[in-house]
Amino acid sequence: MSVAPAVSAAPARTFPKDFFWGASSAAYQIEGATEEDGRGPSIWDTFAARGLIKDGSSARVACDHYHRFAEDIALMKQAGFTAYRFSLAWPRILPTGRGTVNPAGLAFYDRLVDALLQAGIRPMACLYHWDLPQALEDEGGWRNRAIAEAFADYARVAVARLGDRVQDWFTLNEPNVVAINGHGSADHAPGLRLGEQGVLTVLHHQNLAQGDAFRAMQAERSGLRFGTVCNLQPARPESDRPEDRAAAIRWDAVWNRVPLDGVLRGAVPDVLAESMRTIVQPGDLERIRFPIDLLGINYYSRMTMRHEPGRLFDVGWGDPHAERYTGMGWPVQPDGLYDLLLEFKQLYGNPAVFIAENGAAYDDVVSPDGAVHDPERVAFLRDHIREVGRALAAGCNVKGYLVWSLLDNFEWAEGLTKRFGIVRVDYDTLTRTPKDSYRWFAETIRTGHVA
Ligand code: BGC
């Protein structure tokens, strides 16, 4: 197969010397060892046990990163990574969500962080990438306002232990996905269909918990950098019909604006003010607003929306008419990343951001010589990184780019069927094989240039 033509028309770019490069990951998707060293059960273990993972797999072993992290960090170092965002497993640190701390859980992150620092890689820790302790779910999970206190306590425990070595702290990964997929469409844990009020409540409680966690971490230790990670997707109407345009505005508000306007402005989007009136209590917006240092932006594609009564917020998915699609069936739209960075700069005054996730799943094939030639992924990364370069040239305050992901991993409800890695993982032997995209990315980091 030859390299697919670029969709993006962006010209070649050279990146600043201090631009950081690396990958992102999530504990549940790579660690395995879900029943080891005192880790408690999470909502995803329960979801998998209910038979809701498409290929019937589970994350019990995943990439076995828990035992093989040294090998994985060696791969990062070899590729020239200067940063790595990983998540801490809440149920490893606090097996029942609050109260008793599990020393063995914290000890794992000690080892991981020390190894990263030794490799010269900046550790960027994310507190919540979806593996809520089941014990907290049993108390109502994100539906329960009291979760804010538990989250802030967990944040304090994590910073008290790792804050001497980890300077970059991120609270939530993609609160919109947690709310919509976990509590609206039920295709993610905890698998609920709460309706619009429930989804907005879950969004709001994540905002609240985040605000409390920032302050708890700040009180615990000074000199840290704080941020959060949002999955931003420009929402475009499928047609010019007024009802489709209104649908796109509504979806944009739920998906992109509640998290952003919350932390950056202490506000609720106008179109949702009425729906959220009974959810937001006096004082909440002050608690939610926080002067973050760095916003992580995850970008995969735009969203094409249309009016569809009966769906959540009366919004359905339209046809994006894209030229290319990834193995997830997602449209390949690199220029959407440029648009969103520019729009973000205009709307929020250009605070510092970085690309915290960007990448693609494809049905990789192992060649007879054992190599994995993944030209579509190379083209995907090249086209998107060029757009980041174009946004930088337009004055956007972008500090770094992290690929999703280093390793093929447990892709949530899709199980082990979707491969996002620039390194292949053989799930029988757990052997790691760098793909062509890994070498391409390493070369891009080395030269700081994308042709
Ligand atoms: C999530 C990852 C996920 C990736 C691909 C992001 O929304 O943060 O955990 O694997 O998308 O679906």
Short mmCIF file of N, CA, C and O in Angstrom, two decimals, residues 7 36-37 42 53 68 93 117 119 127 131 157 204 232 248 289 330 336 349 358 379 385 404 425 435:
data_model
loop_
_atom_site.label_atom_id
_atom_site.label_comp_id
_atom_site.label_asym_id
_atom_site.label_seq_id
_atom_site.Cartn_x
_atom_site.Cartn_y
_atom_site.Cartn_z
N VAL A 7 -4.92 14.94 3.00
CA VAL A 7 -6.18 15.67 2.86
C VAL A 7 -5.89 17.14 3.15
O VAL A 7 -6.39 18.05 2.52
N GLU A 36 -4.26 -7.01 41.08
CA GLU A 36 -2.97 -7.17 41.76
C GLU A 36 -2.70 -6.07 42.78
O GLU A 36 -3.17 -4.94 42.61
N ASP A 37 -1.93 -6.38 43.76
CA ASP A 37 -1.39 -5.41 44.72
C ASP A 37 -2.46 -4.51 45.34
O ASP A 37 -2.24 -3.31 45.52
N SER A 42 -13.17 -1.29 39.50
CA SER A 42 -13.66 -0.04 38.94
C SER A 42 -14.93 -0.31 38.14
O SER A 42 -15.27 -1.46 37.85
N ILE A 53 -18.29 -5.75 26.56
CA ILE A 53 -17.15 -5.44 25.68
C ILE A 53 -17.33 -6.27 24.40
O ILE A 53 -17.55 -7.48 24.46
N ARG A 68 5.57 -4.10 32.58
CA ARG A 68 6.51 -3.86 31.46
C ARG A 68 6.76 -2.38 31.21
O ARG A 68 7.18 -2.00 30.13
N ILE A 93 -5.05 3.45 43.94
CA ILE A 93 -4.55 4.31 45.03
C ILE A 93 -5.51 4.29 46.22
O ILE A 93 -5.10 4.20 47.37
N LEU A 117 11.49 10.14 34.67
CA LEU A 117 12.44 11.23 34.92
C LEU A 117 13.86 10.80 34.55
O LEU A 117 14.62 11.57 33.96
N ALA A 119 14.63 8.84 32.27
CA ALA A 119 14.72 8.82 30.80
C ALA A 119 14.64 10.24 30.23
O ALA A 119 14.64 10.41 29.00
N LEU A 127 -5.61 12.62 36.64
CA LEU A 127 -6.22 11.92 37.79
C LEU A 127 -7.36 10.99 37.40
O LEU A 127 -7.57 9.97 38.04
N ASP A 131 -11.78 5.29 35.09
CA ASP A 131 -11.87 4.08 35.91
C ASP A 131 -12.32 4.43 37.33
O ASP A 131 -11.55 4.30 38.29
N VAL A 157 -4.10 13.22 47.94
CA VAL A 157 -3.25 12.05 48.22
C VAL A 157 -2.21 11.87 47.11
O VAL A 157 -1.03 11.63 47.37
N HIS A 204 -21.91 18.65 35.24
CA HIS A 204 -21.74 19.68 36.26
C HIS A 204 -20.97 19.15 37.47
O HIS A 204 -20.09 19.83 38.00
N LEU A 232 -12.32 18.19 22.22
CA LEU A 232 -13.04 19.26 21.53
C LEU A 232 -13.30 18.87 20.08
O LEU A 232 -12.39 18.43 19.37
N ALA A 248 -26.78 21.86 16.02
CA ALA A 248 -25.32 21.93 16.15
C ALA A 248 -24.93 22.86 17.30
O ALA A 248 -23.99 22.57 18.05
N ARG A 289 -14.67 27.68 38.41
CA ARG A 289 -13.70 28.48 37.66
C ARG A 289 -12.32 28.39 38.31
O ARG A 289 -12.18 28.47 39.51
N TRP A 330 -14.40 6.96 11.84
CA TRP A 330 -14.40 8.41 12.07
C TRP A 330 -13.83 9.13 10.86
O TRP A 330 -12.82 8.66 10.29
N GLY A 336 -10.01 20.45 10.66
CA GLY A 336 -10.87 20.69 11.82
C GLY A 336 -10.05 21.05 13.04
O GLY A 336 -10.49 21.81 13.92
N GLY A 349 -9.22 33.84 24.52
CA GLY A 349 -8.09 34.73 24.80
C GLY A 349 -6.73 34.06 24.75
O GLY A 349 -5.81 34.50 25.42
N ASN A 358 -4.21 12.69 19.81
CA ASN A 358 -4.58 12.73 18.39
C ASN A 358 -3.99 11.47 17.78
O ASN A 358 -2.83 11.14 18.05
N ALA A 379 0.08 9.08 7.38
CA ALA A 379 -0.57 10.21 6.70
C ALA A 379 -1.46 10.98 7.66
O ALA A 379 -1.48 12.22 7.66
N ILE A 385 -0.38 17.05 12.31
CA ILE A 385 0.73 17.82 12.89
C ILE A 385 0.99 19.07 12.03
O ILE A 385 1.28 20.14 12.55
N TRP A 404 -1.99 9.76 20.37
CA TRP A 404 -2.75 8.65 20.96
C TRP A 404 -2.60 7.49 20.03
O TRP A 404 -3.14 7.53 18.94
N VAL A 425 1.05 -4.19 19.75
CA VAL A 425 1.13 -5.13 20.87
C VAL A 425 0.51 -6.44 20.42
O VAL A 425 -0.63 -6.45 19.94
N LYS A 435 5.79 0.31 14.78
CA LYS A 435 5.26 0.36 13.42
C LYS A 435 6.03 1.43 12.63
O LYS A 435 6.79 2.22 13.21
#
